[in-house]
Short mmCIF file of C-alpha atoms and ligand atoms in Angstrom, two decimals:
data_model
loop_
_atom_site.label_atom_id
_atom_site.label_comp_id
_atom_site.label_asym_id
_atom_site.label_seq_id
_atom_site.Cartn_x
_atom_site.Cartn_y
_atom_site.Cartn_z
CA MET A 82 76.90 117.01 132.28
CA GLN A 83 73.48 115.51 131.81
CA ASP A 84 72.24 114.69 128.38
CA ALA A 85 69.30 117.02 128.66
CA GLU A 86 71.67 119.95 129.01
CA GLN A 87 74.20 118.74 126.56
CA ILE A 88 75.11 121.24 123.90
CA VAL A 89 74.78 119.94 120.37
CA THR A 90 76.01 121.92 117.38
CA ARG A 91 76.30 120.95 113.77
CA ILE A 92 77.65 121.94 110.41
CA ALA A 93 75.24 121.32 107.57
CA PRO A 94 77.03 121.91 104.30
CA SER A 95 75.46 121.43 100.91
CA PRO A 96 77.93 119.61 98.69
CA THR A 97 79.09 122.12 96.10
CA GLY A 98 82.24 120.38 94.91
CA PHE A 99 84.58 122.03 97.37
CA MET A 100 84.59 123.29 100.93
CA HIS A 101 84.33 127.05 101.06
CA ILE A 102 86.48 128.85 103.57
CA GLY A 103 83.31 130.36 105.05
CA THR A 104 81.84 126.91 105.63
CA ALA A 105 85.11 125.91 107.27
CA ARG A 106 84.93 128.86 109.62
CA THR A 107 81.29 128.10 110.48
CA ALA A 108 82.27 124.48 111.14
CA LEU A 109 85.13 125.64 113.33
CA PHE A 110 82.90 127.93 115.42
CA ASN A 111 80.43 125.09 115.97
CA TRP A 112 83.23 122.69 116.78
CA LEU A 113 84.85 125.06 119.26
CA TYR A 114 81.55 125.83 120.92
CA ALA A 115 80.68 122.17 121.41
CA ARG A 116 84.16 120.95 122.26
CA GLY A 117 84.68 123.64 124.85
CA ARG A 118 81.51 122.60 126.65
CA GLY A 119 81.61 118.84 126.61
CA GLY A 120 79.01 118.94 123.87
CA LYS A 121 78.57 117.17 120.58
CA PHE A 122 79.45 118.44 117.15
CA LEU A 123 77.53 116.80 114.32
CA LEU A 124 77.87 116.76 110.56
CA ARG A 125 74.94 116.70 108.20
CA ILE A 126 75.35 116.66 104.48
CA GLU A 127 72.50 118.60 102.89
CA ASP A 128 72.45 116.48 99.80
CA THR A 129 68.90 116.97 98.62
CA ASP A 130 69.99 118.60 95.37
CA ARG A 131 70.61 115.34 93.55
CA GLU A 132 72.49 116.88 90.67
CA ARG A 133 75.13 118.58 92.76
CA SER A 134 75.31 115.96 95.49
CA THR A 135 77.80 113.60 93.98
CA PRO A 136 79.95 111.33 96.15
CA GLU A 137 82.96 113.41 95.04
CA ALA A 138 81.33 116.63 96.25
CA THR A 139 80.63 115.04 99.63
CA ASP A 140 84.18 113.73 99.80
CA ALA A 141 85.53 117.23 99.26
CA ILE A 142 83.71 118.32 102.41
CA LEU A 143 84.88 115.35 104.44
CA ARG A 144 88.46 115.91 103.30
CA GLY A 145 88.27 119.59 104.24
CA MET A 146 86.90 118.75 107.68
CA ARG A 147 89.52 116.10 108.27
CA TRP A 148 92.37 118.28 107.16
CA LEU A 149 91.24 121.03 109.51
CA GLY A 150 91.01 118.47 112.31
CA LEU A 151 87.31 119.17 112.88
CA ASP A 152 86.24 115.75 114.05
CA TRP A 153 82.53 115.20 114.30
CA ASP A 154 80.54 112.91 116.55
CA ASP A 155 78.37 110.05 115.36
CA GLU A 156 77.90 109.15 111.71
CA ALA A 157 77.58 111.97 109.21
CA VAL A 158 73.87 112.35 108.46
CA SER A 159 72.55 112.40 104.90
CA GLN A 160 69.61 114.77 104.63
CA PHE A 161 68.36 113.06 101.49
CA ALA A 162 68.16 109.73 103.30
CA ARG A 163 65.75 111.26 105.80
CA ALA A 164 63.12 112.34 103.28
CA ASP A 165 60.48 109.93 104.66
CA ARG A 166 60.80 111.50 108.07
CA HIS A 167 60.41 114.98 106.57
CA VAL A 168 57.20 113.84 104.86
CA GLU A 169 55.99 112.38 108.14
CA VAL A 170 56.40 115.75 109.87
CA ALA A 171 54.63 117.53 107.01
CA ASN A 172 51.73 115.12 107.49
CA THR A 173 51.69 115.81 111.22
CA LEU A 174 51.48 119.51 110.47
CA LEU A 175 48.59 118.81 108.13
CA GLU A 176 46.81 116.81 110.82
CA ARG A 177 47.35 119.60 113.31
CA GLY A 178 45.89 122.13 110.92
CA ALA A 179 49.20 123.98 110.96
CA ALA A 180 49.73 123.25 107.29
CA TYR A 181 47.44 122.79 104.31
CA LYS A 182 47.29 121.30 100.86
CA CYS A 183 47.51 123.93 98.17
CA PHE A 184 46.27 123.04 94.71
CA ALA A 185 47.11 126.36 93.09
CA THR A 186 48.80 125.91 89.74
CA GLN A 187 51.94 127.78 88.66
CA GLU A 188 49.78 129.86 86.31
CA GLU A 189 47.44 130.85 89.11
CA ILE A 190 50.34 131.84 91.33
CA ALA A 191 51.91 133.87 88.54
CA ALA A 192 48.58 135.60 87.88
CA PHE A 193 48.19 136.38 91.60
CA ARG A 194 51.63 137.94 91.68
CA GLU A 195 51.03 139.94 88.54
CA GLU A 196 47.83 141.36 89.91
CA ALA A 197 49.42 142.16 93.29
CA ARG A 198 52.29 143.90 91.55
CA SER A 199 50.04 146.13 89.48
CA ALA A 200 47.92 146.93 92.54
CA GLY A 201 51.06 147.76 94.52
CA ARG A 202 50.40 144.99 97.08
CA SER A 203 52.83 142.42 98.51
CA THR A 204 53.50 139.66 96.00
CA ASN A 205 53.59 137.02 98.74
CA PHE A 206 51.21 134.38 97.49
CA ARG A 207 47.97 134.11 99.46
CA SER A 208 46.57 130.71 98.66
CA PRO A 209 42.80 130.31 98.35
CA TRP A 210 43.28 126.80 99.76
CA ARG A 211 44.49 127.94 103.16
CA ASP A 212 41.11 127.62 104.78
CA ALA A 213 39.39 125.41 102.23
CA SER A 214 37.48 122.41 103.50
CA PRO A 215 38.99 119.02 102.48
CA ASP A 216 35.66 118.25 100.82
CA THR A 217 36.45 120.79 98.18
CA HIS A 218 39.88 119.33 97.42
CA PRO A 219 40.23 118.28 93.80
CA ASP A 220 42.01 115.12 92.72
CA ALA A 221 45.02 117.04 91.48
CA PRO A 222 48.66 117.61 92.39
CA TYR A 223 49.24 119.80 95.43
CA VAL A 224 51.99 121.20 97.57
CA VAL A 225 51.90 121.36 101.36
CA ARG A 226 52.23 124.87 102.75
CA ILE A 227 52.66 126.05 106.30
CA LYS A 228 49.85 128.18 107.70
CA ALA A 229 51.98 131.15 108.68
CA PRO A 230 50.51 133.72 111.06
CA ARG A 231 49.34 136.84 109.25
CA ASP A 232 49.25 139.24 112.18
CA GLY A 233 51.82 140.22 114.70
CA GLU A 234 55.53 139.64 114.58
CA THR A 235 58.04 136.82 114.51
CA VAL A 236 60.97 137.57 116.75
CA ILE A 237 64.31 135.80 116.80
CA GLU A 238 66.66 136.38 119.70
CA ASP A 239 69.93 135.91 117.94
CA ALA A 240 73.09 135.48 120.00
CA VAL A 241 75.05 137.58 117.53
CA GLN A 242 72.51 139.84 115.82
CA GLY A 243 70.44 140.58 118.90
CA THR A 244 66.65 140.79 118.68
CA VAL A 245 65.48 140.61 115.08
CA ARG A 246 61.83 141.18 114.16
CA TRP A 247 59.78 140.36 111.11
CA LYS A 248 56.22 141.44 110.45
CA ASN A 249 54.22 138.30 109.92
CA ALA A 250 52.41 140.06 107.10
CA ASP A 251 55.74 139.81 105.24
CA LEU A 252 56.12 136.07 105.74
CA ASP A 253 54.42 133.81 103.24
CA ASP A 254 52.95 130.35 103.57
CA MET A 255 56.14 128.63 102.50
CA VAL A 256 56.06 125.29 100.80
CA LEU A 257 57.04 122.30 102.96
CA LEU A 258 56.41 119.50 100.48
CA ARG A 259 56.60 119.93 96.74
CA SER A 260 53.99 118.38 94.46
CA ASP A 261 56.23 115.35 93.95
CA SER A 262 56.23 114.91 97.75
CA THR A 263 59.86 115.89 98.13
CA PRO A 264 60.58 118.03 101.20
CA THR A 265 61.87 121.57 100.83
CA TYR A 266 65.07 122.74 102.42
CA MET A 267 63.13 124.78 105.01
CA LEU A 268 61.32 121.72 106.30
CA ALA A 269 64.28 119.36 106.12
CA VAL A 270 66.62 121.63 108.11
CA VAL A 271 64.17 122.02 110.96
CA VAL A 272 63.24 118.35 111.19
CA ASP A 273 66.86 117.26 111.02
CA ASP A 274 68.07 119.78 113.57
CA HIS A 275 65.29 118.77 115.91
CA ASP A 276 65.82 115.03 115.50
CA MET A 277 69.58 115.40 115.86
CA GLY A 278 69.02 117.25 119.13
CA VAL A 279 70.74 120.40 117.90
CA THR A 280 70.66 123.02 120.64
CA HIS A 281 72.70 125.77 118.95
CA VAL A 282 72.53 126.73 115.30
CA ILE A 283 75.63 128.75 114.46
CA ARG A 284 75.65 129.58 110.74
CA GLY A 285 76.14 132.32 108.17
CA ASP A 286 73.92 135.36 108.43
CA ASP A 287 72.64 134.71 104.92
CA HIS A 288 70.35 132.30 106.78
CA LEU A 289 68.97 134.88 109.22
CA ALA A 290 65.69 135.38 107.37
CA ASN A 291 65.36 131.60 107.12
CA ALA A 292 65.47 131.43 110.91
CA ALA A 293 62.24 133.44 111.11
CA ARG A 294 60.48 131.13 108.68
CA GLN A 295 61.96 127.99 110.20
CA SER A 296 60.83 129.08 113.66
CA LEU A 297 57.24 128.77 112.41
CA ILE A 298 57.75 125.04 111.95
CA TYR A 299 59.25 124.66 115.43
CA HIS A 300 56.30 126.48 116.95
CA ALA A 301 53.77 124.47 114.97
CA MET A 302 55.41 121.22 116.12
CA ASP A 303 55.79 122.44 119.73
CA TRP A 304 59.51 121.86 119.48
CA PRO A 305 61.93 124.02 121.46
CA LEU A 306 63.72 126.56 119.32
CA PRO A 307 67.51 126.20 119.18
CA VAL A 308 69.73 129.11 120.13
CA TYR A 309 70.51 130.95 116.92
CA ALA A 310 73.81 132.66 116.22
CA HIS A 311 74.07 134.09 112.73
CA ILE A 312 77.60 135.06 111.93
CA PRO A 313 78.58 137.73 109.40
CA LEU A 314 80.08 136.78 106.08
CA ILE A 315 83.76 136.83 105.29
CA LEU A 316 84.81 139.69 103.04
CA GLY A 317 87.87 140.06 100.89
CA PRO A 318 90.60 142.54 101.89
CA ASP A 319 88.79 145.21 99.82
CA GLY A 320 85.53 144.84 101.77
CA LYS A 321 83.68 143.02 98.98
CA LYS A 322 82.26 139.53 99.40
CA LEU A 323 85.14 137.05 99.42
CA SER A 324 85.48 135.52 95.98
CA LYS A 325 87.98 133.87 93.70
CA ARG A 326 89.14 137.35 92.70
CA HIS A 327 90.72 137.76 96.13
CA GLY A 328 92.54 134.45 96.04
CA ALA A 329 91.71 130.97 97.20
CA THR A 330 88.21 130.34 98.57
CA GLY A 331 88.44 126.56 98.98
CA VAL A 332 89.88 125.01 102.12
CA GLU A 333 91.94 122.47 100.23
CA GLU A 334 93.70 125.24 98.37
CA TYR A 335 95.04 126.44 101.71
CA GLN A 336 96.31 122.98 102.49
CA LYS A 337 98.07 123.00 99.12
CA MET A 338 99.56 126.40 99.90
CA GLY A 339 101.22 124.65 102.82
CA TYR A 340 99.44 126.20 105.79
CA PRO A 341 99.42 124.01 108.88
CA ALA A 342 95.93 123.06 110.03
CA ALA A 343 96.54 124.55 113.49
CA GLY A 344 97.50 127.89 111.95
CA MET A 345 94.46 127.79 109.75
CA ARG A 346 92.20 127.05 112.72
CA ASN A 347 93.74 129.90 114.68
CA TYR A 348 93.34 132.28 111.77
CA LEU A 349 89.76 131.25 110.99
CA ALA A 350 88.82 131.53 114.65
CA ARG A 351 90.07 135.10 114.65
CA LEU A 352 88.12 135.84 111.50
CA GLY A 353 85.04 137.30 113.08
CA TRP A 354 85.66 136.30 116.68
CA SER A 355 87.98 137.77 119.25
CA HIS A 356 89.16 137.19 122.77
CA GLY A 357 90.69 140.43 123.97
CA ASP A 358 93.82 141.18 121.97
CA ASP A 359 94.86 137.55 121.64
CA GLU A 360 96.01 136.72 118.14
CA PHE A 361 98.03 133.56 118.55
CA PHE A 362 96.46 130.78 120.56
CA THR A 363 96.36 127.02 120.80
CA ASP A 364 93.35 124.81 120.18
CA ALA A 365 93.01 124.27 123.90
CA GLN A 366 92.86 128.01 124.51
CA ALA A 367 90.40 128.50 121.66
CA ARG A 368 88.13 125.80 123.09
CA GLU A 369 88.29 127.38 126.49
CA TRP A 370 87.76 130.94 125.29
CA PHE A 371 85.33 130.55 122.45
CA ASP A 372 81.95 132.04 123.16
CA LEU A 373 79.11 133.50 121.13
CA ASP A 374 79.60 136.84 122.88
CA GLY A 375 82.98 137.24 121.23
CA ILE A 376 81.59 136.95 117.70
CA ASN A 377 81.74 140.29 115.93
CA LYS A 378 78.65 141.77 114.40
CA ALA A 379 80.58 143.35 111.57
CA ALA A 380 81.82 141.24 108.69
CA ALA A 381 85.44 140.16 108.90
CA ARG A 382 87.96 140.86 106.17
CA PHE A 383 90.32 138.20 105.00
CA ASP A 384 93.90 139.17 105.71
CA PHE A 385 96.47 136.97 104.02
CA LYS A 386 99.38 138.60 105.86
CA LYS A 387 97.88 137.73 109.20
CA LEU A 388 97.28 134.17 108.08
CA GLN A 389 100.95 133.88 107.08
CA ASN A 390 102.06 135.32 110.35
CA LEU A 391 99.93 133.01 112.49
CA SER A 392 100.87 130.08 110.32
CA GLY A 393 104.57 130.74 110.94
CA GLN A 394 103.97 130.91 114.68
CA HIS A 395 102.16 127.58 114.62
CA VAL A 396 104.88 125.92 112.58
CA ALA A 397 107.44 127.14 115.10
CA ALA A 398 105.37 125.98 118.06
CA ALA A 399 104.50 122.54 116.74
CA GLU A 400 106.12 119.34 117.86
CA ASP A 401 108.78 118.09 115.41
CA SER A 402 107.27 114.69 114.69
CA ALA A 403 103.78 116.13 114.27
CA LEU A 404 105.18 118.62 111.78
CA LEU A 405 106.83 115.83 109.86
CA THR A 406 103.53 113.95 109.65
CA GLU A 407 101.75 117.04 108.44
CA LEU A 408 104.53 117.82 105.99
CA ARG A 409 104.06 114.39 104.43
CA ALA A 410 100.31 114.97 104.14
CA TYR A 411 101.09 118.28 102.45
CA LEU A 412 103.36 116.55 99.93
CA ALA A 413 100.59 114.06 99.19
CA ALA A 414 98.09 116.91 98.76
CA ILE A 415 100.29 118.63 96.19
CA GLN A 416 100.95 115.27 94.57
CA GLU A 417 104.65 115.22 95.32
CA PRO A 418 106.34 111.92 96.15
CA ASP A 419 106.53 110.98 99.80
CA LEU A 420 109.84 111.33 101.63
CA THR A 421 112.12 108.32 101.75
CA GLU A 422 112.87 107.09 105.25
CA ALA A 423 116.34 108.66 105.04
CA GLN A 424 114.85 111.98 104.00
CA ALA A 425 112.24 111.84 106.73
CA ASP A 426 114.96 111.08 109.23
CA GLY A 427 117.04 114.03 108.03
CA VAL A 428 114.08 116.41 108.08
CA LEU A 429 113.22 115.33 111.59
CA ARG A 430 116.73 116.01 112.82
CA ALA A 431 116.74 119.38 111.07
CA MET A 432 113.25 120.27 112.26
CA PRO A 433 114.27 122.25 115.38
CA PHE A 434 115.83 124.95 113.23
CA LEU A 435 113.81 124.48 110.03
CA LYS A 436 110.58 125.27 111.83
CA GLU A 437 111.93 128.49 113.28
CA ARG A 438 112.01 130.11 109.88
CA ALA A 439 109.23 128.57 107.82
CA LYS A 440 105.74 130.04 107.60
CA THR A 441 104.41 127.25 105.42
CA PHE A 442 105.28 123.68 104.53
CA GLY A 443 106.45 124.92 101.14
CA GLU A 444 109.05 127.09 102.84
CA LEU A 445 109.96 124.22 105.11
CA VAL A 446 110.60 121.92 102.16
CA ASP A 447 112.65 124.63 100.55
CA LYS A 448 114.80 125.08 103.63
CA ALA A 449 115.11 121.32 103.99
CA HIS A 450 116.55 121.04 100.50
CA PHE A 451 119.99 120.12 101.87
CA VAL A 452 118.63 116.96 103.51
CA LEU A 453 116.32 116.08 100.66
CA THR A 454 118.99 116.05 97.95
CA THR A 455 121.74 113.50 97.58
CA ARG A 456 125.28 113.64 96.26
CA PRO A 457 126.40 114.87 93.95
CA ILE A 458 124.79 118.18 94.88
CA VAL A 459 124.05 120.20 91.79
CA PRO A 460 124.44 123.89 92.64
CA ASP A 461 121.90 126.30 91.23
CA ALA A 462 123.14 129.12 88.99
CA LYS A 463 123.48 131.61 91.84
CA SER A 464 125.38 129.37 94.20
CA GLU A 465 127.61 128.07 91.45
CA LYS A 466 129.21 131.50 91.44
CA ASN A 467 130.42 130.79 94.96
CA LEU A 468 132.39 127.81 93.73
CA ASP A 469 135.02 129.56 91.64
CA SER A 470 138.61 128.34 91.88
CA VAL A 471 139.43 130.56 94.85
CA SER A 472 136.43 129.31 96.79
CA ARG A 473 137.18 125.72 95.92
CA GLY A 474 140.69 126.26 97.21
CA ILE A 475 139.25 127.53 100.47
CA LEU A 476 137.09 124.43 100.77
CA THR A 477 140.09 122.17 100.14
CA GLU A 478 142.06 123.94 102.82
CA LEU A 479 139.17 123.82 105.25
CA THR A 480 138.80 120.06 104.84
CA PRO A 481 141.48 118.86 107.29
CA HIS A 482 140.13 121.23 109.94
CA LEU A 483 136.72 119.61 109.63
CA GLN A 484 138.21 116.13 109.57
CA ASN A 485 139.73 116.83 112.95
CA ALA A 486 136.89 118.83 114.46
CA SER A 487 134.68 117.41 117.15
CA TRP A 488 131.25 117.11 115.51
CA SER A 489 129.34 119.44 117.77
CA ARG A 490 128.23 123.00 117.26
CA ASP A 491 131.08 124.33 119.39
CA GLY A 492 133.58 122.07 117.74
CA LEU A 493 132.48 123.07 114.25
CA GLU A 494 132.37 126.76 115.06
CA GLU A 495 135.82 126.53 116.52
CA ALA A 496 137.18 124.75 113.46
CA VAL A 497 135.62 127.12 110.92
CA ASN A 498 136.22 130.32 112.86
CA GLY A 499 139.78 129.29 113.69
CA PHE A 500 140.43 128.57 110.03
CA ALA A 501 138.94 131.94 109.03
CA GLU A 502 141.16 133.72 111.52
CA THR A 503 144.40 132.08 110.46
CA LYS A 504 143.57 132.78 106.82
CA GLY A 505 142.43 136.33 107.50
CA LEU A 506 139.13 135.55 105.82
CA LYS A 507 135.70 136.89 106.67
CA LEU A 508 133.28 134.14 107.66
CA GLY A 509 131.15 134.82 104.58
CA LYS A 510 134.03 133.89 102.32
CA ILE A 511 133.87 130.42 103.81
CA ALA A 512 130.15 130.18 104.44
CA GLN A 513 129.07 130.91 100.88
CA PRO A 514 131.15 128.16 99.25
CA LEU A 515 130.04 125.87 102.06
CA ARG A 516 126.39 126.60 101.34
CA ALA A 517 127.01 125.87 97.68
CA ALA A 518 128.81 122.64 98.51
CA LEU A 519 126.36 121.38 101.13
CA ALA A 520 123.06 122.55 99.63
CA GLY A 521 123.71 123.92 96.17
CA ARG A 522 121.89 127.09 97.21
CA THR A 523 122.79 130.55 98.45
CA ALA A 524 119.95 130.82 100.97
CA THR A 525 120.13 127.91 103.38
CA PRO A 526 119.97 127.25 107.10
CA SER A 527 123.19 127.97 108.97
CA VAL A 528 126.17 125.97 107.70
CA PHE A 529 126.76 124.62 111.20
CA ASP A 530 123.19 123.40 111.48
CA MET A 531 123.48 121.70 108.11
CA MET A 532 126.79 120.02 108.92
CA LEU A 533 125.48 118.75 112.24
CA VAL A 534 122.42 117.22 110.61
CA ILE A 535 124.11 115.50 107.68
CA GLY A 536 127.15 114.40 109.70
CA ARG A 537 130.87 114.37 109.15
CA GLU A 538 131.13 111.82 106.38
CA GLU A 539 128.43 113.35 104.22
CA THR A 540 129.74 116.87 104.86
CA LEU A 541 133.27 115.94 103.79
CA GLY A 542 131.90 114.06 100.80
CA ARG A 543 129.91 117.05 99.59
CA ILE A 544 132.84 119.40 100.16
CA ASN A 545 135.11 117.06 98.31
CA ASP A 546 132.67 116.85 95.38
CA ALA A 547 132.48 120.64 95.18
CA ALA A 548 136.16 121.35 95.75
CA GLY A 549 137.18 118.86 93.12
CA GLN A 550 135.00 120.39 90.43
CA SER A 551 136.86 122.10 87.64
CA GLY A 552 135.67 125.35 86.16
N1 LIG B 876 73.03 123.81 103.80
C1 LIG B 876 73.12 125.19 104.16
C2 LIG B 876 74.32 125.82 103.48
O1 LIG B 876 75.22 125.11 103.05
C3 LIG B 876 73.27 125.42 105.65
C4 LIG B 876 72.00 125.32 106.35
C5 LIG B 876 72.09 125.63 107.81
O2 LIG B 876 73.21 125.77 108.36
O3 LIG B 876 71.04 125.71 108.44
O4 LIG B 876 74.36 127.02 103.37
#
């Protein structure tokens, strides 16, 4: 693909201290769109609000992006660092007569609005300086305003919302440079998107009206307009704007809840975008399928059940060693100690069956308990009940059968089932004490799976510990 045609998307978060799930979804859509088309996906930190834009707040965004696996091209751009360039463009607009210096004071603007209100007119400020000759300019502070058209319409062809029209009479001469010469958000976004070569602006539909106003700057600079795609907000399950009330809104909270990044990507992709009836898909499929046409016009509702479900499918489908790596990152995120090498080794060997039944890393850790603990296994209160004297007797009697068994699934099944048959015992009568002995829990993976993973010596050791207990 030639550079001139290359698709360039971006995510442009303002650092707020955490990465909102809506920002993550917007980032994902931009990432999928670019990655599926050999394009570039850029990151710009909109850090012009100096109070909120702390290094920690920026880090929270970078961490969220990295956890979700949304890699960006080139260096992340700081909007604040580009202020000189924004001023330069404002000056160009002044030179072109597309912008003007406005010396109106706050009091004058307030008085204008008050008068307009009482006369029932639009309160959009109409500056007396719009057409004033520079000779009349006082030596006083001023802002730079765009000279917005007053007649006709501004039309945005939005890839999601369709054709959206604004009466120019409703658009005001927005400020581009404040009186301290700092650029406004409206100016900075346009200049940055243009300079970064952004071809497609996919963002929340709370920015739709901004697109109309921003397009005025593009036109005044003779810059090509990007393709706009304004995506609907994410709602909570009750149809109200997603908020803390509904549960977690920050991306990192989902990491701490143990969702795998692939499951999260799949879920977020489905949140407001669809490809036929496909629910579960891989990254490669999402990249191939993702298109602006598939973005829904109606707001999507967050569905925790669906997230769980997709998460479980991604855990099951993932490669064992990749899951182990992600599990360790999860433990670090929840500030739990890392696995020892022995534990990691055990988890890896158990992974083929652990992953079949875990929807999250928390569940995986829980099911892996038997390889994470060491002798002596301390049974929890429930499983202790399965180690009464009768059960301990059963374990003692089972021991020689296991000592002689071949350590394979067939061999172990044969030994345990054969023992059950000769004793006239139901398998549960043996399995429950075994679970207690091997894991100290009542809900565990299958006893055969556990024995295979920990091996003969450890199995017999744990059984011996449990069988020998008095009580
Ligand atoms: N910084 C804006 C925000 O966080 C996004 C601006 C844009 O995408 O154009 O909402």
